[in-house]
Amino acid sequence: MPDDVAALVELCLAGDQAAMAELVRRYQGQVFALCYRMLGDRQDAEDMAQETFVRVLRSLERWDNTRHFEPWLLAIAGNRCRTLLATRKRRPDTSPIVADVPARGYDAEDQALRSLSEEVSLGLADIRAEYRQAFLMFHQHEMSYGDIAASLDCPLGTVKTWIHRARRELIDHLRLRGIVEGTSHAV
């Protein structure tokens, strides 16, 4: 299989099943991670990741190969998740944004990390879906503001505002819960 995404997409468009499987294999982890962070439920995340790839494979001819593939793909995943959240009128369950601590006994540091992870997850659950998606694309997927703006099809300034608001709301949540001190003005 070619390393170049554009060549892989061309094979997919030609009906190459192996190329389609390779495209899914390359990006399934990132798509699932975004869906899981947005939805907070493993089953919902798996369903939305699957729907994302079905939609992507049906829409490959619309991808502009002069742009990066990953932001386009993650935007579709984010849109699927936002649609699910809107139709179910619910917020995501808690899911850790901080990696789970290996089970090797509970010392004070492990407990503190678990507690912080839970609080961050709870804080993210209360943030608007658009803010959360932009925040996760920036901090978890390490995408640039420009790539996020392109993938979400919105102005660069809007992305910066959403990420700033997500940070501010997360810090406010942590402050109210006694996790951090001070105000959110230092964001």
Short mmCIF file of C-alpha atoms in Angstrom, two decimals:
data_model
loop_
_atom_site.label_atom_id
_atom_site.label_comp_id
_atom_site.label_asym_id
_atom_site.label_seq_id
_atom_site.Cartn_x
_atom_site.Cartn_y
_atom_site.Cartn_z
CA MET A 1 0.00 0.00 0.00
CA PRO A 2 1.26 3.49 -0.76
CA ASP A 3 2.41 5.72 2.10
CA ASP A 4 0.96 8.77 0.36
CA VAL A 5 -2.64 9.40 1.40
CA ALA A 6 -3.57 10.87 -1.99
CA ALA A 7 -2.41 7.69 -3.75
CA LEU A 8 -4.29 5.57 -1.22
CA VAL A 9 -7.46 7.61 -1.80
CA GLU A 10 -7.09 7.13 -5.56
CA LEU A 11 -6.97 3.37 -5.04
CA CYS A 12 -10.06 3.60 -2.82
CA LEU A 13 -11.89 5.58 -5.49
CA ALA A 14 -10.99 2.85 -7.98
CA GLY A 15 -12.76 0.34 -5.72
CA ASP A 16 -9.68 -1.30 -4.19
CA GLN A 17 -11.00 -3.03 -1.03
CA ALA A 18 -7.50 -3.49 0.42
CA ALA A 19 -6.87 0.25 0.07
CA MET A 20 -10.14 1.00 1.86
CA ALA A 21 -9.17 -1.35 4.69
CA GLU A 22 -5.74 0.32 4.90
CA LEU A 23 -7.29 3.79 5.06
CA VAL A 24 -9.50 2.70 7.96
CA ARG A 25 -6.57 0.95 9.68
CA ARG A 26 -4.38 4.06 9.47
CA TYR A 27 -6.90 6.42 11.00
CA GLN A 28 -9.22 4.30 13.15
CA GLY A 29 -7.34 5.06 16.37
CA GLN A 30 -7.50 8.82 15.91
CA VAL A 31 -11.14 8.79 14.87
CA PHE A 32 -12.16 6.55 17.76
CA ALA A 33 -10.19 8.68 20.25
CA LEU A 34 -11.93 11.87 19.11
CA CYS A 35 -15.36 10.21 19.18
CA TYR A 36 -14.72 8.74 22.62
CA ARG A 37 -13.60 12.07 24.05
CA MET A 38 -16.62 13.85 22.61
CA LEU A 39 -19.20 11.22 23.55
CA GLY A 40 -17.75 9.63 26.67
CA ASP A 41 -19.25 6.25 25.84
CA ARG A 42 -17.28 3.42 24.22
CA GLN A 43 -20.20 1.92 22.30
CA ASP A 44 -21.34 5.31 20.97
CA ALA A 45 -17.75 6.12 20.00
CA GLU A 46 -17.38 2.83 18.13
CA ASP A 47 -20.68 3.43 16.32
CA MET A 48 -19.74 7.00 15.36
CA ALA A 49 -16.25 5.94 14.25
CA GLN A 50 -17.82 3.30 12.01
CA GLU A 51 -20.34 5.81 10.65
CA THR A 52 -17.49 8.24 10.03
CA PHE A 53 -15.60 5.77 7.86
CA VAL A 54 -18.74 4.77 5.95
CA ARG A 55 -19.38 8.45 5.24
CA VAL A 56 -15.74 9.14 4.37
CA LEU A 57 -15.51 6.22 1.95
CA ARG A 58 -18.71 7.38 0.23
CA SER A 59 -17.44 10.97 0.04
CA LEU A 60 -13.78 10.52 -0.93
CA GLU A 61 -14.30 12.20 -4.29
CA ARG A 62 -15.18 15.42 -2.41
CA TRP A 63 -11.86 15.53 -0.54
CA ASP A 64 -9.62 18.32 -1.86
CA ASN A 65 -6.24 16.61 -2.21
CA THR A 66 -4.47 19.97 -1.98
CA ARG A 67 -5.45 19.98 1.71
CA HIS A 68 -4.48 17.62 4.50
CA PHE A 69 -6.62 14.50 4.81
CA GLU A 70 -6.61 14.13 8.60
CA PRO A 71 -8.40 17.42 9.44
CA TRP A 72 -11.08 16.62 6.86
CA LEU A 73 -11.55 13.15 8.33
CA LEU A 74 -11.66 14.40 11.94
CA ALA A 75 -14.14 17.12 11.00
CA ILE A 76 -16.50 14.45 9.68
CA ALA A 77 -16.03 12.45 12.89
CA GLY A 78 -16.71 15.53 15.00
CA ASN A 79 -19.81 16.36 12.99
CA ARG A 80 -21.15 12.83 13.46
CA CYS A 81 -20.59 13.11 17.22
CA ARG A 82 -22.24 16.54 17.45
CA THR A 83 -25.23 15.20 15.54
CA LEU A 84 -25.56 12.30 17.97
CA LEU A 85 -25.26 14.61 20.96
CA ALA A 86 -27.91 16.92 19.55
CA THR A 87 -30.37 14.13 18.76
CA ARG A 88 -29.97 12.44 22.13
CA LYS A 89 -29.98 15.70 24.09
CA ARG A 90 -27.42 14.39 26.50
CA ARG A 91 -23.95 15.17 27.65
CA PRO A 92 -21.08 12.69 27.45
CA ASP A 93 -20.38 10.45 30.37
CA THR A 94 -17.07 10.90 32.10
CA SER A 95 -14.03 9.64 30.26
CA PRO A 96 -10.46 10.33 31.25
CA ILE A 97 -8.50 12.80 29.13
CA VAL A 98 -5.44 12.06 31.26
CA ALA A 99 -4.08 8.57 30.60
CA ASP A 100 -5.17 5.93 33.08
CA VAL A 101 -2.65 5.15 35.78
CA PRO A 102 -1.41 1.56 35.58
CA ALA A 103 -2.95 -0.66 38.24
CA ARG A 104 0.01 -1.20 40.56
CA GLY A 105 -1.41 -0.16 43.86
CA TYR A 106 -2.84 3.06 45.10
CA ASP A 107 -0.45 5.63 46.43
CA ALA A 108 -1.21 9.30 46.96
CA GLU A 109 0.18 10.27 43.54
CA ASP A 110 -1.99 7.69 41.75
CA GLN A 111 -5.08 8.88 43.62
CA ALA A 112 -4.32 12.51 42.78
CA LEU A 113 -3.87 11.69 39.08
CA ARG A 114 -7.10 9.69 38.97
CA SER A 115 -8.96 12.49 40.73
CA LEU A 116 -7.58 15.12 38.35
CA SER A 117 -8.44 12.94 35.36
CA GLU A 118 -12.03 12.57 36.57
CA GLU A 119 -12.36 16.30 37.21
CA VAL A 120 -10.99 17.20 33.77
CA SER A 121 -13.42 14.75 32.18
CA LEU A 122 -16.34 16.18 34.14
CA GLY A 123 -15.29 19.69 33.16
CA LEU A 124 -15.06 18.77 29.47
CA ALA A 125 -18.49 17.13 29.65
CA ASP A 126 -20.04 20.49 30.53
CA ILE A 127 -18.40 22.41 27.68
CA ARG A 128 -20.31 23.08 24.44
CA ALA A 129 -19.64 20.41 21.82
CA GLU A 130 -17.97 22.89 19.42
CA TYR A 131 -15.60 24.13 22.13
CA ARG A 132 -14.81 20.59 23.24
CA GLN A 133 -14.13 19.39 19.69
CA ALA A 134 -11.77 22.28 18.90
CA PHE A 135 -10.07 21.90 22.31
CA LEU A 136 -9.49 18.17 21.81
CA MET A 137 -8.28 18.62 18.23
CA PHE A 138 -5.74 21.18 19.48
CA HIS A 139 -4.59 19.56 22.71
CA GLN A 140 -5.09 15.85 22.11
CA HIS A 141 -4.50 15.58 18.36
CA GLU A 142 -1.97 18.45 18.29
CA MET A 143 -3.56 20.04 15.23
CA SER A 144 -2.77 23.66 14.33
CA TYR A 145 -5.39 26.39 14.58
CA GLY A 146 -5.37 26.59 10.78
CA ASP A 147 -5.96 22.86 10.32
CA ILE A 148 -8.78 22.93 12.87
CA ALA A 149 -10.39 25.90 11.11
CA ALA A 150 -10.14 24.12 7.77
CA SER A 151 -11.54 20.86 9.12
CA LEU A 152 -14.43 22.55 10.93
CA ASP A 153 -15.01 24.92 8.02
CA CYS A 154 -15.04 28.01 10.21
CA PRO A 155 -12.88 31.13 10.55
CA LEU A 156 -9.52 30.93 12.30
CA GLY A 157 -10.65 33.49 14.88
CA THR A 158 -13.65 31.33 15.76
CA VAL A 159 -11.39 28.34 16.44
CA LYS A 160 -9.13 30.43 18.67
CA THR A 161 -12.17 31.74 20.55
CA TRP A 162 -13.63 28.25 21.02
CA ILE A 163 -10.35 26.87 22.35
CA HIS A 164 -9.91 29.85 24.67
CA ARG A 165 -13.46 29.49 25.97
CA ALA A 166 -12.99 25.75 26.48
CA ARG A 167 -9.84 26.41 28.50
CA ARG A 168 -11.55 29.13 30.53
CA GLU A 169 -14.61 26.98 31.25
CA LEU A 170 -12.43 24.00 32.18
CA ILE A 171 -10.34 26.13 34.55
CA ASP A 172 -13.52 27.62 36.05
CA HIS A 173 -14.80 24.09 36.66
CA LEU A 174 -11.53 23.04 38.29
CA ARG A 175 -11.47 26.22 40.39
CA LEU A 176 -15.04 25.73 41.59
CA ARG A 177 -14.21 22.15 42.55
CA GLY A 178 -11.16 23.31 44.52
CA ILE A 179 -8.63 21.68 42.19
CA VAL A 180 -6.90 24.93 41.16
CA GLU A 181 -6.75 28.31 42.84
CA GLY A 182 -7.25 31.78 41.42
CA THR A 183 -9.37 32.95 38.51
CA SER A 184 -9.65 32.04 34.86
CA HIS A 185 -8.33 35.47 33.82
CA ALA A 186 -4.82 34.06 33.57
CA VAL A 187 -5.83 31.70 30.74
#
